[in-house]
Amino acid sequence: MATSVGAANAAVFKDPKIQTQIQTFKAFKPWTALPVTTSRSRPRSSPSVIRAVSTPVKPDTTTSEPKRSKVEIFKEQSNFIRYPLNEELLTDAPNINEAATQLIKFHGSYQQANRDERGPKSYSFMLRTKNPCGKVPNKLYLAMDDLADEFGIGTLRLTTRQTFQLHGVLKKDLKTVMSTIIRSMGSTLGACGDLNRNVLAPAAPFARKDYLFAQETADNIAALLTPQSGFYYDMWVDGERLMSAEPPEVTRARNDNSHGTNFLDSPEPIYGTQFLPRKFKVAVTVPTDNSVDIFTNDVGVVVVSDANGEPLGFNIYVGGGMGRTHRLETTFPRLSESLGFVRKEDILYAVKAIVVTQRENGRRDDRKYSRMKYLIDSWGIEKFRSVVEQYYGKKFEPIHELPEWEFKSYLGWHEQGDGGLFCGLHVDNGRIGGKMKKTLREVIEKYNLDVRLTPNQNIILCNIRSAWKRPITTALAQAGLLHPRYVDPLNLTAMACPALPLCPLAITEAERGIPDLLKRVRAVFEKVGLKYNESVVIRVTGCPNGCARPYMAELGLVGDGPNSYQIWLGGTPNQTSLARTFMNKVKIQDLEKVFEPLFYYWKRKRQTKESFGNFTNRMGFEKLQELVDKWEGPVMSPSRFNLKLFADKETYEAVDALAKLQNKNAHQLAMEVIRNFVAAQQNGKGE
């Protein structure tokens, strides 16, 4: 059977259209002189005039073939992401070969091995769904819950890009799991690989024009940039196309080739045989709502409305990205910058032009430098804008001024604006398992609820009737899903990547380590006199690739060796500033030596309402390093005990002994008991 499949794939490469695609890719080379005047050369005070611009001239095809990475060869020879994955899936081996391992990413899966186990590798596959705006229909949630138990490791994981990850699927079960997801109104197509990833948008189901328009736009961008060649459906549902009809404006934008954006007569008019140089991330939001970490994306799209709340168009920001490599200064995290404003009817054409600019010019020789942020950093925003405008066919208008950004979590109960309620639930590190998983399943199934996943690894239950609020609250609280006021503020904004044991890139712990790290930070807060309701944004990753966006955190911990972290400081609570490296290779047991002086002096030297991130930036890293180096411990208050919660020393010591059995201190245990008691009282009362 494998032989006949191989022969079929070999025959495909003799197709003249495919050969044309391959030759076209081989001709890609960096742009040189660009004669287009940029939009920034116009005075900002002058009226905005949209002028047509010329289509870019294709690069000279007489030059020698540029150097390409191994992955580029795999893509070129794959018959649009089919071969040799289709053959590898038919073998009895528990794993797949190198080429297939790269290709299955386009289908939404990564091959992994359990690094905790010794001896022969224990292979399994992680599947990631694609859920624009984080929307999850009731049927899909229930299917994912079932699949986690039957074919996974019994847990679901919510990601920082509003999707599910299902861990531990065996190769022999891949087709069953994939086809079940597809037939349950879901997809994993393009959730990984060198193409557009899941499109973010605010998860809150507000019945407001701007939110609805942002979510509709995210859906349309996701549809525009979805692969068209059918490889996904061929592999998992035997070619059956299970897709809803897309809006006609999406089809028109994809098919439009008036500015030379498309590959002619290709199964992939936007992507061609090679797709993109690396992953590509898009987020859409509304002014003030930075729940999506807008500046960390390749493309950030922000709705701009008129005085009556009617959407006019979009500000576009380009060039964000988190990934980097330790000790290689030519790799770096980067925030996006302003590209320009477009009218609402033009957004799909503008996004397509940006994608094509990256497709034609992004580096394909060294994958460390293949993200669009490196292209923009190399060219500068003016040159990048000029090339995009040629594929767009218009000049960008000047960017519109926007109000200050805020991080919005949408936890707790809220009115949707259409008579219904929604409830945002905090999930530590996005990991749903045990009693929480069972209870969520029962509530979602009983009340037939749709859900939304947030970019902060939380979940929102949507379209809840007022009469359901009390029984749902009670059921959730009994499973540990409490109102956010009963959750430690440090936990509410913290994030971690999965890291060990399954991620092959992890250097040290993240998800498994962050619960203890947060307890240790809380203990330091108490030691230096910070109040319980004070917090900092903490993000932890097991390697420098930045999946939990640690470079935007006020305190970022990035794995850079066994049981050691690089410490990043200087992000802000609204996720608009890039953190910087403060210290390297701090062993996990030595973290308090850094945390204590930093938090002690933040408590004593901060300005009014100054966040920890802003404090570290104002003080400067040289001064902070001096404080850390000279640290000998906080000046102790006259009282040796925190007696606010205790009547006497004996009670304190008894509670302290009990707390140590749970790896806590007396104050933490007492506060936990009080919060749980109050929560139980609240949940037993009517509203």
PDB file of C-alpha atoms in Angstrom, residues 387-627:
ATOM      1  CA  VAL A 387       6.667  46.720  -0.254  1.00  0.00           C
ATOM      2  CA  VAL A 388       3.380  45.894   1.488  1.00  0.00           C
ATOM      3  CA  GLU A 389       1.728  48.858  -0.219  1.00  0.00           C
ATOM      4  CA  GLN A 390       2.738  47.470  -3.604  1.00  0.00           C
ATOM      5  CA  TYR A 391       0.951  44.188  -2.892  1.00  0.00           C
ATOM      6  CA  TYR A 392      -1.941  46.053  -1.258  1.00  0.00           C
ATOM      7  CA  GLY A 393      -2.301  48.484  -4.149  1.00  0.00           C
ATOM      8  CA  LYS A 394      -2.840  51.521  -1.910  1.00  0.00           C
ATOM      9  CA  LYS A 395      -1.063  53.750   0.536  1.00  0.00           C
ATOM     10  CA  PHE A 396      -1.777  53.210   4.226  1.00  0.00           C
ATOM     11  CA  GLU A 397      -3.445  56.107   6.021  1.00  0.00           C
ATOM     12  CA  PRO A 398      -1.840  57.510   9.188  1.00  0.00           C
ATOM     13  CA  ILE A 399      -2.493  55.526  12.354  1.00  0.00           C
ATOM     14  CA  HIS A 400      -5.353  56.710  14.615  1.00  0.00           C
ATOM     15  CA  GLU A 401      -4.584  57.704  18.181  1.00  0.00           C
ATOM     16  CA  LEU A 402      -5.882  55.208  20.749  1.00  0.00           C
ATOM     17  CA  PRO A 403      -6.542  55.374  24.506  1.00  0.00           C
ATOM     18  CA  GLU A 404      -4.350  53.575  27.053  1.00  0.00           C
ATOM     19  CA  TRP A 405      -4.293  49.792  26.952  1.00  0.00           C
ATOM     20  CA  GLU A 406      -5.496  47.617  29.835  1.00  0.00           C
ATOM     21  CA  PHE A 407      -5.142  43.917  30.521  1.00  0.00           C
ATOM     22  CA  LYS A 408      -8.649  42.458  30.818  1.00  0.00           C
ATOM     23  CA  SER A 409      -9.119  38.959  32.204  1.00  0.00           C
ATOM     24  CA  TYR A 410     -12.956  38.788  32.185  1.00  0.00           C
ATOM     25  CA  LEU A 411     -12.929  36.516  35.221  1.00  0.00           C
ATOM     26  CA  GLY A 412     -16.051  36.307  37.354  1.00  0.00           C
ATOM     27  CA  TRP A 413     -19.664  37.038  36.380  1.00  0.00           C
ATOM     28  CA  HIS A 414     -20.556  39.622  33.712  1.00  0.00           C
ATOM     29  CA  GLU A 415     -23.586  40.679  31.711  1.00  0.00           C
ATOM     30  CA  GLN A 416     -23.234  39.996  27.986  1.00  0.00           C
ATOM     31  CA  GLY A 417     -25.554  42.829  26.992  1.00  0.00           C
ATOM     32  CA  ASP A 418     -28.145  40.576  25.357  1.00  0.00           C
ATOM     33  CA  GLY A 419     -29.889  39.376  28.504  1.00  0.00           C
ATOM     34  CA  GLY A 420     -27.451  36.539  29.143  1.00  0.00           C
ATOM     35  CA  LEU A 421     -24.515  36.226  31.532  1.00  0.00           C
ATOM     36  CA  PHE A 422     -21.016  34.874  31.125  1.00  0.00           C
ATOM     37  CA  CYS A 423     -18.664  33.509  33.774  1.00  0.00           C
ATOM     38  CA  GLY A 424     -14.888  33.671  33.438  1.00  0.00           C
ATOM     39  CA  LEU A 425     -13.048  30.953  35.353  1.00  0.00           C
ATOM     40  CA  HIS A 426      -9.395  30.986  36.352  1.00  0.00           C
ATOM     41  CA  VAL A 427      -7.555  27.764  35.485  1.00  0.00           C
ATOM     42  CA  ASP A 428      -4.030  27.457  36.898  1.00  0.00           C
ATOM     43  CA  ASN A 429      -1.694  27.184  33.880  1.00  0.00           C
ATOM     44  CA  GLY A 430      -4.659  26.215  31.709  1.00  0.00           C
ATOM     45  CA  ARG A 431      -4.563  22.592  32.865  1.00  0.00           C
ATOM     46  CA  ILE A 432      -8.059  21.096  33.245  1.00  0.00           C
ATOM     47  CA  GLY A 433      -8.096  17.760  35.044  1.00  0.00           C
ATOM     48  CA  GLY A 434      -9.489  15.799  37.961  1.00  0.00           C
ATOM     49  CA  LYS A 435     -12.562  17.092  39.748  1.00  0.00           C
ATOM     50  CA  MET A 436     -12.391  20.408  37.884  1.00  0.00           C
ATOM     51  CA  LYS A 437     -12.623  18.630  34.538  1.00  0.00           C
ATOM     52  CA  LYS A 438     -15.515  16.430  35.703  1.00  0.00           C
ATOM     53  CA  THR A 439     -17.493  19.378  37.091  1.00  0.00           C
ATOM     54  CA  LEU A 440     -16.900  21.589  34.052  1.00  0.00           C
ATOM     55  CA  ARG A 441     -18.135  18.763  31.849  1.00  0.00           C
ATOM     56  CA  GLU A 442     -21.282  18.355  33.952  1.00  0.00           C
ATOM     57  CA  VAL A 443     -22.096  22.087  33.943  1.00  0.00           C
ATOM     58  CA  ILE A 444     -21.372  22.596  30.222  1.00  0.00           C
ATOM     59  CA  GLU A 445     -23.385  19.516  29.273  1.00  0.00           C
ATOM     60  CA  LYS A 446     -26.343  20.141  31.638  1.00  0.00           C
ATOM     61  CA  TYR A 447     -26.881  23.758  30.578  1.00  0.00           C
ATOM     62  CA  ASN A 448     -25.815  23.255  26.939  1.00  0.00           C
ATOM     63  CA  LEU A 449     -23.222  26.035  27.200  1.00  0.00           C
ATOM     64  CA  ASP A 450     -20.763  27.195  24.565  1.00  0.00           C
ATOM     65  CA  VAL A 451     -17.385  28.266  25.887  1.00  0.00           C
ATOM     66  CA  ARG A 452     -14.559  30.632  25.006  1.00  0.00           C
ATOM     67  CA  LEU A 453     -10.859  30.157  25.736  1.00  0.00           C
ATOM     68  CA  THR A 454      -8.784  33.197  26.687  1.00  0.00           C
ATOM     69  CA  PRO A 455      -5.180  34.124  25.798  1.00  0.00           C
ATOM     70  CA  ASN A 456      -4.416  33.910  29.533  1.00  0.00           C
ATOM     71  CA  GLN A 457      -5.230  30.180  29.651  1.00  0.00           C
ATOM     72  CA  ASN A 458      -8.646  30.634  31.243  1.00  0.00           C
ATOM     73  CA  ILE A 459     -12.147  29.565  30.205  1.00  0.00           C
ATOM     74  CA  ILE A 460     -15.413  31.486  29.833  1.00  0.00           C
ATOM     75  CA  LEU A 461     -18.853  29.887  30.079  1.00  0.00           C
ATOM     76  CA  CYS A 462     -21.247  31.758  27.778  1.00  0.00           C
ATOM     77  CA  ASN A 463     -24.983  32.431  27.404  1.00  0.00           C
ATOM     78  CA  ILE A 464     -25.986  31.663  30.974  1.00  0.00           C
ATOM     79  CA  ARG A 465     -29.500  32.494  32.132  1.00  0.00           C
ATOM     80  CA  SER A 466     -29.833  34.455  35.365  1.00  0.00           C
ATOM     81  CA  ALA A 467     -31.702  31.585  37.034  1.00  0.00           C
ATOM     82  CA  TRP A 468     -28.702  29.304  36.468  1.00  0.00           C
ATOM     83  CA  LYS A 469     -26.166  31.559  38.181  1.00  0.00           C
ATOM     84  CA  ARG A 470     -26.558  30.244  41.725  1.00  0.00           C
ATOM     85  CA  PRO A 471     -26.484  26.478  40.985  1.00  0.00           C
ATOM     86  CA  ILE A 472     -23.588  26.918  38.566  1.00  0.00           C
ATOM     87  CA  THR A 473     -21.625  28.986  41.099  1.00  0.00           C
ATOM     88  CA  THR A 474     -22.160  26.368  43.788  1.00  0.00           C
ATOM     89  CA  ALA A 475     -21.155  23.468  41.547  1.00  0.00           C
ATOM     90  CA  LEU A 476     -18.003  25.248  40.337  1.00  0.00           C
ATOM     91  CA  ALA A 477     -16.924  26.317  43.833  1.00  0.00           C
ATOM     92  CA  GLN A 478     -17.160  22.740  45.072  1.00  0.00           C
ATOM     93  CA  ALA A 479     -14.655  21.785  42.364  1.00  0.00           C
ATOM     94  CA  GLY A 480     -12.241  24.575  43.335  1.00  0.00           C
ATOM     95  CA  LEU A 481     -13.319  26.961  40.561  1.00  0.00           C
ATOM     96  CA  LEU A 482     -13.835  29.964  42.824  1.00  0.00           C
ATOM     97  CA  HIS A 483     -14.758  33.579  42.179  1.00  0.00           C
ATOM     98  CA  PRO A 484     -11.516  35.420  41.373  1.00  0.00           C
ATOM     99  CA  ARG A 485     -11.620  37.313  44.670  1.00  0.00           C
ATOM    100  CA  TYR A 486     -10.858  34.016  46.409  1.00  0.00           C
ATOM    101  CA  VAL A 487      -7.853  33.207  44.194  1.00  0.00           C
ATOM    102  CA  ASP A 488      -4.367  34.460  45.050  1.00  0.00           C
ATOM    103  CA  PRO A 489      -3.811  37.605  42.920  1.00  0.00           C
ATOM    104  CA  LEU A 490      -0.396  36.252  41.873  1.00  0.00           C
ATOM    105  CA  ASN A 491      -2.068  33.223  40.294  1.00  0.00           C
ATOM    106  CA  LEU A 492      -4.644  35.290  38.392  1.00  0.00           C
ATOM    107  CA  THR A 493      -2.123  36.770  35.951  1.00  0.00           C
ATOM    108  CA  ALA A 494       0.581  34.070  36.010  1.00  0.00           C
ATOM    109  CA  MET A 495       1.251  31.851  33.003  1.00  0.00           C
ATOM    110  CA  ALA A 496       3.571  28.959  32.221  1.00  0.00           C
ATOM    111  CA  CYS A 497       4.273  26.785  29.191  1.00  0.00           C
ATOM    112  CA  PRO A 498       3.952  22.953  29.446  1.00  0.00           C
ATOM    113  CA  ALA A 499       7.754  22.366  29.296  1.00  0.00           C
ATOM    114  CA  LEU A 500       8.854  19.086  30.873  1.00  0.00           C
ATOM    115  CA  PRO A 501       8.245  16.209  30.515  1.00  0.00           C
ATOM    116  CA  LEU A 502       6.803  16.261  26.982  1.00  0.00           C
ATOM    117  CA  CYS A 503       8.180  19.338  25.226  1.00  0.00           C
ATOM    118  CA  PRO A 504      11.450  18.420  23.441  1.00  0.00           C
ATOM    119  CA  LEU A 505      12.736  21.998  23.694  1.00  0.00           C
ATOM    120  CA  ALA A 506      12.341  22.438  27.456  1.00  0.00           C
ATOM    121  CA  ILE A 507      15.519  23.010  29.460  1.00  0.00           C
ATOM    122  CA  THR A 508      13.818  23.089  32.857  1.00  0.00           C
ATOM    123  CA  GLU A 509      10.390  23.089  34.516  1.00  0.00           C
ATOM    124  CA  ALA A 510       7.598  25.597  33.867  1.00  0.00           C
ATOM    125  CA  GLU A 511       4.037  24.283  34.326  1.00  0.00           C
ATOM    126  CA  ARG A 512       5.045  21.744  36.967  1.00  0.00           C
ATOM    127  CA  GLY A 513       7.280  24.245  38.735  1.00  0.00           C
ATOM    128  CA  ILE A 514       5.178  27.400  38.793  1.00  0.00           C
ATOM    129  CA  PRO A 515       2.786  26.434  41.637  1.00  0.00           C
ATOM    130  CA  ASP A 516       5.703  26.223  44.064  1.00  0.00           C
ATOM    131  CA  LEU A 517       7.338  29.332  42.596  1.00  0.00           C
ATOM    132  CA  LEU A 518       4.171  31.363  43.173  1.00  0.00           C
ATOM    133  CA  LYS A 519       3.960  30.160  46.787  1.00  0.00           C
ATOM    134  CA  ARG A 520       7.562  31.227  47.278  1.00  0.00           C
ATOM    135  CA  VAL A 521       6.872  34.664  45.791  1.00  0.00           C
ATOM    136  CA  ARG A 522       3.853  35.025  48.087  1.00  0.00           C
ATOM    137  CA  ALA A 523       6.039  34.094  51.078  1.00  0.00           C
ATOM    138  CA  VAL A 524       8.567  36.751  50.047  1.00  0.00           C
ATOM    139  CA  PHE A 525       5.742  39.300  49.723  1.00  0.00           C
ATOM    140  CA  GLU A 526       4.725  38.553  53.305  1.00  0.00           C
ATOM    141  CA  LYS A 527       8.312  38.641  54.537  1.00  0.00           C
ATOM    142  CA  VAL A 528       8.967  42.123  53.122  1.00  0.00           C
ATOM    143  CA  GLY A 529       5.563  43.516  54.106  1.00  0.00           C
ATOM    144  CA  LEU A 530       3.654  43.592  50.809  1.00  0.00           C
ATOM    145  CA  LYS A 531      -0.106  43.222  51.113  1.00  0.00           C
ATOM    146  CA  TYR A 532      -2.024  40.160  49.986  1.00  0.00           C
ATOM    147  CA  ASN A 533      -3.950  42.061  47.289  1.00  0.00           C
ATOM    148  CA  GLU A 534      -0.739  43.268  45.635  1.00  0.00           C
ATOM    149  CA  SER A 535       0.564  41.368  42.643  1.00  0.00           C
ATOM    150  CA  VAL A 536       3.020  41.248  39.784  1.00  0.00           C
ATOM    151  CA  VAL A 537       2.662  39.596  36.373  1.00  0.00           C
ATOM    152  CA  ILE A 538       4.797  36.437  36.477  1.00  0.00           C
ATOM    153  CA  ARG A 539       5.369  34.182  33.474  1.00  0.00           C
ATOM    154  CA  VAL A 540       7.567  31.085  33.322  1.00  0.00           C
ATOM    155  CA  THR A 541       8.881  29.128  30.345  1.00  0.00           C
ATOM    156  CA  GLY A 542      11.112  26.093  30.175  1.00  0.00           C
ATOM    157  CA  CYS A 543      13.148  27.457  27.253  1.00  0.00           C
ATOM    158  CA  PRO A 544      13.759  30.782  25.447  1.00  0.00           C
ATOM    159  CA  ASN A 545      11.117  30.276  22.741  1.00  0.00           C
ATOM    160  CA  GLY A 546       8.674  32.274  24.842  1.00  0.00           C
ATOM    161  CA  CYS A 547       5.409  30.328  24.448  1.00  0.00           C
ATOM    162  CA  ALA A 548       3.964  31.888  27.631  1.00  0.00           C
ATOM    163  CA  ARG A 549       5.192  35.339  26.514  1.00  0.00           C
ATOM    164  CA  PRO A 550       7.609  35.815  29.452  1.00  0.00           C
ATOM    165  CA  TYR A 551       9.286  38.773  27.786  1.00  0.00           C
ATOM    166  CA  MET A 552       6.165  40.871  28.454  1.00  0.00           C
ATOM    167  CA  ALA A 553       6.014  39.967  32.161  1.00  0.00           C
ATOM    168  CA  GLU A 554       6.960  42.162  35.089  1.00  0.00           C
ATOM    169  CA  LEU A 555       8.911  39.136  36.294  1.00  0.00           C
ATOM    170  CA  GLY A 556       9.784  36.597  33.608  1.00  0.00           C
ATOM    171  CA  LEU A 557      11.586  33.338  34.362  1.00  0.00           C
ATOM    172  CA  VAL A 558      13.082  31.671  31.286  1.00  0.00           C
ATOM    173  CA  GLY A 559      14.728  28.253  31.599  1.00  0.00           C
ATOM    174  CA  ASP A 560      18.413  28.446  30.696  1.00  0.00           C
ATOM    175  CA  GLY A 561      19.818  25.299  32.304  1.00  0.00           C
ATOM    176  CA  PRO A 562      18.844  22.361  34.514  1.00  0.00           C
ATOM    177  CA  ASN A 563      16.976  23.873  37.485  1.00  0.00           C
ATOM    178  CA  SER A 564      18.040  27.418  36.579  1.00  0.00           C
ATOM    179  CA  TYR A 565      16.376  30.450  35.050  1.00  0.00           C
ATOM    180  CA  GLN A 566      17.204  33.650  33.287  1.00  0.00           C
ATOM    181  CA  ILE A 567      15.354  36.509  35.026  1.00  0.00           C
ATOM    182  CA  TRP A 568      13.641  39.189  32.932  1.00  0.00           C
ATOM    183  CA  LEU A 569      12.278  42.418  34.404  1.00  0.00           C
ATOM    184  CA  GLY A 570      10.471  45.481  33.135  1.00  0.00           C
ATOM    185  CA  GLY A 571       7.243  44.402  31.482  1.00  0.00           C
ATOM    186  CA  THR A 572       4.119  46.239  32.562  1.00  0.00           C
ATOM    187  CA  PRO A 573       0.700  45.054  33.805  1.00  0.00           C
ATOM    188  CA  ASN A 574      -1.003  46.154  30.573  1.00  0.00           C
ATOM    189  CA  GLN A 575       1.519  44.233  28.413  1.00  0.00           C
ATOM    190  CA  THR A 576       2.803  47.178  26.394  1.00  0.00           C
ATOM    191  CA  SER A 577       6.494  47.166  27.377  1.00  0.00           C
ATOM    192  CA  LEU A 578       9.200  44.656  26.593  1.00  0.00           C
ATOM    193  CA  ALA A 579      11.098  43.215  29.537  1.00  0.00           C
ATOM    194  CA  ARG A 580      14.903  42.932  29.513  1.00  0.00           C
ATOM    195  CA  THR A 581      17.380  40.376  30.789  1.00  0.00           C
ATOM    196  CA  PHE A 582      18.342  41.102  34.394  1.00  0.00           C
ATOM    197  CA  MET A 583      20.274  37.995  35.487  1.00  0.00           C
ATOM    198  CA  ASN A 584      21.395  34.728  33.904  1.00  0.00           C
ATOM    199  CA  LYS A 585      21.478  31.172  35.246  1.00  0.00           C
ATOM    200  CA  VAL A 586      19.928  31.760  38.653  1.00  0.00           C
ATOM    201  CA  LYS A 587      19.502  28.372  40.324  1.00  0.00           C
ATOM    202  CA  ILE A 588      15.983  27.618  41.445  1.00  0.00           C
ATOM    203  CA  GLN A 589      17.037  27.349  45.102  1.00  0.00           C
ATOM    204  CA  ASP A 590      18.596  30.832  44.936  1.00  0.00           C
ATOM    205  CA  LEU A 591      15.601  32.743  43.591  1.00  0.00           C
ATOM    206  CA  GLU A 592      14.715  34.284  46.973  1.00  0.00           C
ATOM    207  CA  LYS A 593      18.139  35.956  47.018  1.00  0.00           C
ATOM    208  CA  VAL A 594      16.943  37.933  43.999  1.00  0.00           C
ATOM    209  CA  PHE A 595      13.231  38.234  44.813  1.00  0.00           C
ATOM    210  CA  GLU A 596      13.639  39.519  48.365  1.00  0.00           C
ATOM    211  CA  PRO A 597      15.691  42.676  47.653  1.00  0.00           C
ATOM    212  CA  LEU A 598      13.658  43.488  44.530  1.00  0.00           C
ATOM    213  CA  PHE A 599      10.303  43.276  46.304  1.00  0.00           C
ATOM    214  CA  TYR A 600      11.628  44.836  49.522  1.00  0.00           C
ATOM    215  CA  TYR A 601      12.799  47.973  47.733  1.00  0.00           C
ATOM    216  CA  TRP A 602       9.690  48.084  45.521  1.00  0.00           C
ATOM    217  CA  LYS A 603       7.654  48.213  48.743  1.00  0.00           C
ATOM    218  CA  ARG A 604       9.753  51.037  50.189  1.00  0.00           C
ATOM    219  CA  LYS A 605      10.886  53.118  47.209  1.00  0.00           C
ATOM    220  CA  ARG A 606       8.001  52.943  44.740  1.00  0.00           C
ATOM    221  CA  GLN A 607       6.019  55.969  43.726  1.00  0.00           C
ATOM    222  CA  THR A 608       2.265  56.174  44.217  1.00  0.00           C
ATOM    223  CA  LYS A 609       0.570  53.195  42.522  1.00  0.00           C
ATOM    224  CA  GLU A 610       3.810  52.368  40.688  1.00  0.00           C
ATOM    225  CA  SER A 611       3.786  48.829  39.314  1.00  0.00           C
ATOM    226  CA  PHE A 612       6.717  46.510  39.904  1.00  0.00           C
ATOM    227  CA  GLY A 613       7.622  46.612  36.210  1.00  0.00           C
ATOM    228  CA  ASN A 614       7.630  50.404  36.070  1.00  0.00           C
ATOM    229  CA  PHE A 615       9.641  50.512  39.308  1.00  0.00           C
ATOM    230  CA  THR A 616      12.379  48.274  37.905  1.00  0.00           C
ATOM    231  CA  ASN A 617      12.578  50.387  34.748  1.00  0.00           C
ATOM    232  CA  ARG A 618      12.781  53.639  36.730  1.00  0.00           C
ATOM    233  CA  MET A 619      15.436  52.344  39.121  1.00  0.00           C
ATOM    234  CA  GLY A 620      17.585  50.897  36.340  1.00  0.00           C
ATOM    235  CA  PHE A 621      19.173  47.464  36.251  1.00  0.00           C
ATOM    236  CA  GLU A 622      22.580  48.639  37.460  1.00  0.00           C
ATOM    237  CA  LYS A 623      21.082  49.964  40.709  1.00  0.00           C
ATOM    238  CA  LEU A 624      18.903  46.870  41.117  1.00  0.00           C
ATOM    239  CA  GLN A 625      21.915  44.605  40.679  1.00  0.00           C
ATOM    240  CA  GLU A 626      23.729  46.566  43.368  1.00  0.00           C
ATOM    241  CA  LEU A 627      20.785  46.076  45.750  1.00  0.00           C
TER     242      LEU A 627
END
